[in-house]
Amino acid sequence: MSGTFVGMPAFPKAAHEAVHNQTLRGNLRHATHTIRAKREKAVAEVSDWAALREAGKQIKDHTLRHLDRYLVQLEESVTAAGGTVHWAADADEANRIVTRLVKETGESEVVKVKSMATQEIGLNEALEEEGIRAYETDLAELIVQLGKDRPSHILVPAIHRNRGEIRDIFAREMSEWGRPAPDGLTDTPAELAEAARLHLREKFLRAKVGVSGANFMVAETGTMVVVESEGNGRMCLTLPETLISVVGIEKIVPTWQDLEVFLQTLPRSSTAERMNPYTSMWTGTTDSESADGPRTFHLVLLDNGRTDTLADEVGRQALRCIRCSACLNVCPVYERAGGHAYGSVYPGPIGAILSPQLRGTESEIDASLPYASSLCGACYEVCPVAIDIPEVLVHLRERVVEGGQVTRAGNKVVLKPAKGHAAERAAMRAARWAFARPGALRTGQRLASRTRRLHPRSIPGPGKAWSETRALPALPSEPFRDWWQRTRGGSGKDGAK
Amino acid sequence: MSSRERILGRVQRALADVPPDATPYDQAVSRTYLSEHGNRSVEETVDLLAENLADYRAIVHRTDGAGLAGVIAGLLDARGSASVVVPPGLDEGWLAATEVAQVPDRAESTSYELDQVDSVVTGCALAIAETGTIVLDGSPDQGRRRITLVPDHHICVVRVPGQVVSSVPQALPRLDPTRPLTWISGPSATSDIELDRVEGVHGPRTLEVILVSGE
Ligand code: SF4
């Protein structure tokens, strides 16, 4: 994945540093709690949420089950609609293809819609090396780019920054990249957004090449779908002459009708809105007469570890993810550790299961990621496509500790057990970290109680052999702390009834 | 071997453990979710549209066919607009009451020219009540996607109840995926700064929707 993350310390160490950063914790806590409460309300509005979630899961599972067929169908539909399809087995190949396509236009700058796939492959850095400047146009991505920072959340990449920090970044850095920030810029969100509008508009109006990802690709029609809020997506998708979209192969849905499920679940799960402000859908290119949008459209289909993930019978469900970020916002570990600690573009619970599968578990950070969780189960409950994240975490812990057969770059290889019990050490450090923080532990326990039927029947990893011959104690329905708080040990007002 | 063959081969090998499955797609997914939420009369559906549009800070107006030109002229006036982009197939009568300079939507006009225009008036393909969404499909009364994007003020006319559907599942079958589609729910907004919602980052900062009855 992105070179930015090379040399990241393992999760427990990075998390340890993050929890000592007061500003970061404050910013994160505010943000995740706000969005969590709003999301609950938005979901409660639709009475058929459970049925939508189940349908979403089934659509994605079916698609993955027949992925080869749908990929070929998509290629045919996109080509028939005037687009060109490219296949990229890994990050390097994808970057080479995009670089070549940009160079063929003769341009040396591109405007970008926020896209996880292009971050994953480190596209901006690859373009930079070839003398092509990529401008991030999502406000949060702009904050991250100008701040020479890394994103820390899938949906709100600058969630770790507060308004004062953003003001300082704009005032200091905007002139380096184009139109400077207005004099006397204050830290009100409206003024900051206006500064971004002016700064980016000059880029949109002159841009000849746009680069995007896509939230969904419809196999039967060849339609691409991008959901967004700010309008920067619409700008990048419609004003340039050439559009290049880099999309993971798991983003396919079979039919046009399938969008009715995800367009209901994605906005409510991610930004807690009934619908996001803007959704753009395009199918290939338009005829020259109407000339609505780019004249040239390239779709780069990205593997980069996805087929390896597909080969894992437990872990493949991670490919259902629609990147709504709901699991980040409910995760007690993410809330305290922050997105950077995960050392990948995919932070939080989904990152903890996706990154080690896409990248393999050779590095220390990837081997430690399956431990970046208290297994409280909150992530599974909110996931709109019902990915059993705790199940995959447990599965990956076993793999790290015990080794076994995995697929890497399409080949079956046998993984050795983690050397020198590195993973056990990582797990213990993670546990120590949680126990040293009563707040984190409390949240974890409370959620653990509520979700106890989801818990594994055996201890993962090193404790497996022990628990195979013993029944694990059932979790109490209420943590001791809560019971004590409520009843004062049976002597208080509440307890005396 | 090309990367295409390599990837398709990897997919097939990855799925070797999965038992064969020939279920046709229309039976593979159980669609027990609702096709709309709640039981509403036609009028109530239009009211819900108005409510949800307003909830996301679109400004909603109501009129009938006879009043439409007057309302549009009034909105352009109140805004102090000096120019308005007009899609090629817009009903001429809609702009009959305004003196504001009309700029035709032309393929050859540049983004910079468009950036100088104050407002845009369009129709729509349909509107979705439950989500407060208007959908544009590039038909002659809506024009190219960029004309509703670059100017800062968008006036969109929705014919009620004919163009209103209740829900997303009711909207998709009425739309043509081969057309470029833009779904708009309230004006451009961001919540990237401490999750405070700010209207208008890159798209129009003001969205006015006119619900016109009896058309
Ligand atoms: S795993 Fe589920 S909850 Fe998390 S981002 Fe993906 S779809 Fe959303």
GROMACS .gro file of C-alpha atoms in nm, chain A residues 30-31 34-35 46-48 51-52 54-55 58-59 62 64-68 70-72 75 87-89 93 137-140 143 155-156 158 161-164 166 189-190 192-194 196-197 200-202 204-206 221 223 229-232 234-235 237-239 249 254-261 263-264 268 272-283 286 289-294 301 303 307 310-311 313 316 409-410 412, chain B residues 2-25 27-38 51-53 55-56 107 111-112 114-115 128-133 136-138 143-152 154 167-205:
model
  210
   30HIS     CA    1  -1.624   1.472   1.991
   31ALA     CA    2  -1.648   1.358   1.631
   34THR     CA    3  -2.162   1.317   1.749
   35ILE     CA    4  -2.186   1.101   1.440
   46VAL     CA    5  -3.636   0.316   0.830
   47SER     CA    6  -3.832   0.028   0.977
   48ASP     CA    7  -3.692  -0.228   0.734
   51ALA     CA    8  -3.409  -0.651   0.572
   52LEU     CA    9  -3.199  -0.392   0.384
   54GLU     CA   10  -2.958  -0.869   0.485
   55ALA     CA   11  -3.025  -0.788   0.120
   58GLN     CA   12  -2.668  -1.124   0.002
   59ILE     CA   13  -2.609  -0.906  -0.301
   62HIS     CA   14  -2.355  -1.340  -0.455
   64LEU     CA   15  -1.820  -1.218  -0.486
   65ARG     CA   16  -1.928  -1.577  -0.551
   66HIS     CA   17  -1.947  -1.502  -0.923
   67LEU     CA   18  -1.694  -1.223  -0.936
   68ASP     CA   19  -1.521  -1.344  -1.253
   70TYR     CA   20  -1.952  -0.999  -1.324
   71LEU     CA   21  -1.611  -0.850  -1.398
   72VAL     CA   22  -1.633  -0.968  -1.757
   75GLU     CA   23  -1.599  -0.480  -1.891
   87TRP     CA   24  -0.677  -0.439  -1.535
   88ALA     CA   25  -0.420  -0.386  -1.261
   89ALA     CA   26  -0.295  -0.682  -1.059
   93GLU     CA   27   0.068  -0.173  -1.223
  137THR     CA   28  -1.033   1.840  -0.374
  138ASP     CA   29  -1.235   1.698  -0.088
  139LEU     CA   30  -1.214   1.954   0.193
  140ALA     CA   31  -1.083   1.705   0.446
  143ILE     CA   32  -0.660   1.970   0.488
  155LEU     CA   33  -1.504   0.938   0.564
  156VAL     CA   34  -1.369   1.240   0.749
  158ALA     CA   35  -0.913   1.519   0.891
  161ARG     CA   36  -0.790   1.822   1.333
  162ASN     CA   37  -0.987   2.100   1.500
  163ARG     CA   38  -1.080   2.434   1.346
  164GLY     CA   39  -0.784   2.620   1.490
  166ILE     CA   40  -0.718   2.389   1.008
  189PRO     CA   41  -1.614   2.666   0.957
  190ALA     CA   42  -1.798   2.885   0.705
  192LEU     CA   43  -1.264   2.799   0.617
  193ALA     CA   44  -1.497   2.634   0.368
  194GLU     CA   45  -1.510   2.956   0.164
  196ALA     CA   46  -1.124   2.614   0.025
  197ARG     CA   47  -1.390   2.698  -0.234
  200LEU     CA   48  -0.999   2.492  -0.544
  201ARG     CA   49  -1.226   2.659  -0.795
  202GLU     CA   50  -0.937   2.785  -1.003
  204PHE     CA   51  -1.151   2.282  -1.122
  205LEU     CA   52  -1.204   2.535  -1.397
  206ARG     CA   53  -0.873   2.468  -1.568
  221THR     CA   54  -2.522  -0.133  -1.739
  223THR     CA   55  -2.274   0.258  -1.464
  229SER     CA   56  -2.141   1.595  -0.019
  230GLU     CA   57  -1.940   1.889  -0.133
  231GLY     CA   58  -1.971   1.899  -0.509
  232ASN     CA   59  -1.598   1.853  -0.560
  234ARG     CA   60  -1.923   1.648  -0.947
  235MET     CA   61  -1.657   1.901  -1.050
  237LEU     CA   62  -1.635   1.396  -1.278
  238THR     CA   63  -1.788   1.642  -1.523
  239LEU     CA   64  -1.557   1.935  -1.602
  249ILE     CA   65  -1.281  -0.522  -0.819
  254PRO     CA   66  -2.492  -0.705  -1.060
  255THR     CA   67  -2.794  -0.490  -1.145
  256TRP     CA   68  -2.926  -0.138  -1.157
  257GLN     CA   69  -3.196  -0.237  -0.909
  258ASP     CA   70  -2.932  -0.330  -0.649
  259LEU     CA   71  -2.854   0.037  -0.600
  260GLU     CA   72  -3.188   0.074  -0.421
  261VAL     CA   73  -3.042  -0.117  -0.128
  263LEU     CA   74  -2.838   0.410  -0.168
  264GLN     CA   75  -3.057   0.361   0.136
  268ARG     CA   76  -2.752   0.664   0.676
  272ALA     CA   77  -2.627   0.976   0.918
  273GLU     CA   78  -2.821   1.150   0.642
  274ARG     CA   79  -3.130   1.031   0.457
  275MET     CA   80  -2.930   1.091   0.142
  276ASN     CA   81  -2.594   1.251   0.081
  277PRO     CA   82  -2.615   1.590  -0.096
  278TYR     CA   83  -2.477   1.469  -0.430
  279THR     CA   84  -2.472   1.136  -0.611
  280SER     CA   85  -2.326   1.118  -0.962
  281MET     CA   86  -2.390   0.828  -1.197
  282TRP     CA   87  -2.234   0.796  -1.538
  283THR     CA   88  -2.216   0.524  -1.798
  286THR     CA   89  -2.193   1.072  -2.363
  289GLU     CA   90  -2.378   1.594  -2.955
  290SER     CA   91  -2.479   1.632  -2.591
  291ALA     CA   92  -2.113   1.652  -2.478
  292ASP     CA   93  -2.208   1.623  -2.115
  293GLY     CA   94  -1.894   1.535  -1.925
  294PRO     CA   95  -1.555   1.386  -2.017
  301LEU     CA   96  -0.993  -0.239  -1.220
  303ASP     CA   97  -0.684  -0.630  -0.757
  307THR     CA   98  -0.829  -1.193  -0.489
  310LEU     CA   99  -1.130  -1.370  -0.165
  311ALA     CA  100  -0.939  -1.696  -0.127
  313GLU     CA  101  -1.314  -1.851   0.337
  316ARG     CA  102  -1.345  -1.289   0.226
  409ALA     CA  103  -0.034  -1.265  -0.511
  410GLY     CA  104  -0.244  -1.554  -0.636
  412LYS     CA  105  -0.075  -2.060  -0.214
  499SER     CA  106  -0.222  -1.036  -1.933
  500SER     CA  107  -0.330  -0.891  -1.600
  501ARG     CA  108  -0.687  -0.947  -1.705
  502GLU     CA  109  -0.632  -1.322  -1.736
  503ARG     CA  110  -0.423  -1.323  -1.422
  504ILE     CA  111  -0.693  -1.158  -1.214
  505LEU     CA  112  -0.977  -1.365  -1.354
  506GLY     CA  113  -0.771  -1.681  -1.294
  507ARG     CA  114  -0.703  -1.577  -0.935
  508VAL     CA  115  -1.073  -1.517  -0.877
  509GLN     CA  116  -1.157  -1.864  -1.004
  510ARG     CA  117  -0.891  -2.033  -0.793
  511ALA     CA  118  -0.995  -1.829  -0.488
  512LEU     CA  119  -1.346  -1.965  -0.519
  513ALA     CA  120  -1.247  -2.327  -0.568
  514ASP     CA  121  -1.379  -2.420  -0.223
  515VAL     CA  122  -1.726  -2.277  -0.285
  516PRO     CA  123  -1.987  -2.527  -0.405
  517PRO     CA  124  -2.131  -2.454  -0.750
  518ASP     CA  125  -2.438  -2.237  -0.753
  519ALA     CA  126  -2.660  -2.182  -1.053
  520THR     CA  127  -2.938  -1.987  -0.884
  521PRO     CA  128  -3.060  -1.715  -1.121
  522TYR     CA  129  -2.996  -1.371  -0.982
  524GLN     CA  130  -3.389  -1.560  -0.687
  525ALA     CA  131  -3.049  -1.524  -0.523
  526VAL     CA  132  -3.134  -1.222  -0.308
  527SER     CA  133  -3.433  -1.198  -0.078
  528ARG     CA  134  -3.576  -0.851  -0.122
  529THR     CA  135  -3.807  -0.840   0.174
  530TYR     CA  136  -3.737  -0.472   0.237
  531LEU     CA  137  -4.009  -0.216   0.180
  532SER     CA  138  -4.074  -0.039  -0.146
  533GLU     CA  139  -4.179   0.267   0.052
  534HIS     CA  140  -4.187   0.362   0.417
  535GLY     CA  141  -4.534   0.435   0.548
  548GLU     CA  142  -4.037   1.891   0.448
  549ASN     CA  143  -3.728   1.681   0.374
  550LEU     CA  144  -3.595   1.927   0.117
  552ASP     CA  145  -3.468   1.989   0.642
  553TYR     CA  146  -3.152   1.980   0.432
  604ALA     CA  147  -2.135   2.279  -2.555
  608SER     CA  148  -1.618   2.660  -1.743
  609TYR     CA  149  -1.485   3.013  -1.693
  611LEU     CA  150  -2.017   2.957  -1.675
  612ASP     CA  151  -1.847   3.077  -1.360
  625ILE     CA  152  -3.789   1.144  -0.408
  626ALA     CA  153  -4.000   1.238  -0.107
  627GLU     CA  154  -3.851   1.015   0.163
  628THR     CA  155  -3.498   1.140   0.110
  629GLY     CA  156  -3.568   1.495  -0.010
  630THR     CA  157  -3.386   1.436  -0.338
  633LEU     CA  158  -3.148   1.542  -1.300
  634ASP     CA  159  -3.089   1.326  -1.607
  635GLY     CA  160  -2.962   1.575  -1.862
  640GLY     CA  161  -2.913   2.063  -1.964
  641ARG     CA  162  -2.557   1.950  -1.911
  642ARG     CA  163  -2.444   1.853  -1.560
  643ARG     CA  164  -2.208   2.145  -1.525
  644ILE     CA  165  -2.472   2.416  -1.559
  645THR     CA  166  -2.627   2.312  -1.227
  646LEU     CA  167  -2.284   2.291  -1.068
  647VAL     CA  168  -2.080   2.599  -1.146
  648PRO     CA  169  -2.332   2.882  -1.085
  649ASP     CA  170  -2.395   2.952  -0.718
  651HIS     CA  171  -2.993   2.673  -0.866
  664SER     CA  172  -3.877   0.626  -0.220
  665VAL     CA  173  -3.545   0.523  -0.370
  666PRO     CA  174  -3.681   0.181  -0.481
  667GLN     CA  175  -3.957   0.363  -0.670
  668ALA     CA  176  -3.713   0.605  -0.831
  669LEU     CA  177  -3.465   0.369  -0.996
  670PRO     CA  178  -3.704   0.195  -1.241
  671ARG     CA  179  -3.810   0.538  -1.369
  672LEU     CA  180  -3.454   0.646  -1.445
  673ASP     CA  181  -3.242   0.561  -1.746
  674PRO     CA  182  -2.892   0.446  -1.644
  675THR     CA  183  -2.747   0.533  -1.982
  676ARG     CA  184  -2.806   0.904  -1.913
  677PRO     CA  185  -2.572   1.097  -1.684
  678LEU     CA  186  -2.761   1.127  -1.355
  679THR     CA  187  -2.717   1.373  -1.072
  680TRP     CA  188  -2.903   1.320  -0.746
  681ILE     CA  189  -2.924   1.636  -0.537
  682SER     CA  190  -3.034   1.640  -0.174
  683GLY     CA  191  -3.005   1.994  -0.045
  684PRO     CA  192  -2.726   2.229  -0.146
  685SER     CA  193  -2.359   2.137  -0.138
  686ALA     CA  194  -2.246   2.082   0.219
  687THR     CA  195  -1.948   1.972   0.422
  688SER     CA  196  -1.912   1.844   0.774
  689ASP     CA  197  -1.538   1.806   0.759
  690ILE     CA  198  -1.460   2.073   1.015
  691GLU     CA  199  -1.545   1.934   1.359
  692LEU     CA  200  -1.858   1.786   1.197
  693ASP     CA  201  -2.022   2.130   1.183
  694ARG     CA  202  -2.237   2.137   0.874
  695VAL     CA  203  -2.151   2.422   0.635
  696GLU     CA  204  -2.354   2.476   0.319
  697GLY     CA  205  -2.187   2.529  -0.011
  698VAL     CA  206  -1.835   2.424  -0.067
  699HIS     CA  207  -1.814   2.365  -0.441
  700GLY     CA  208  -2.162   2.330  -0.580
  701PRO     CA  209  -2.441   2.590  -0.568
  702ARG     CA  210  -2.469   2.730  -0.217
   0.00000   0.00000   0.00000
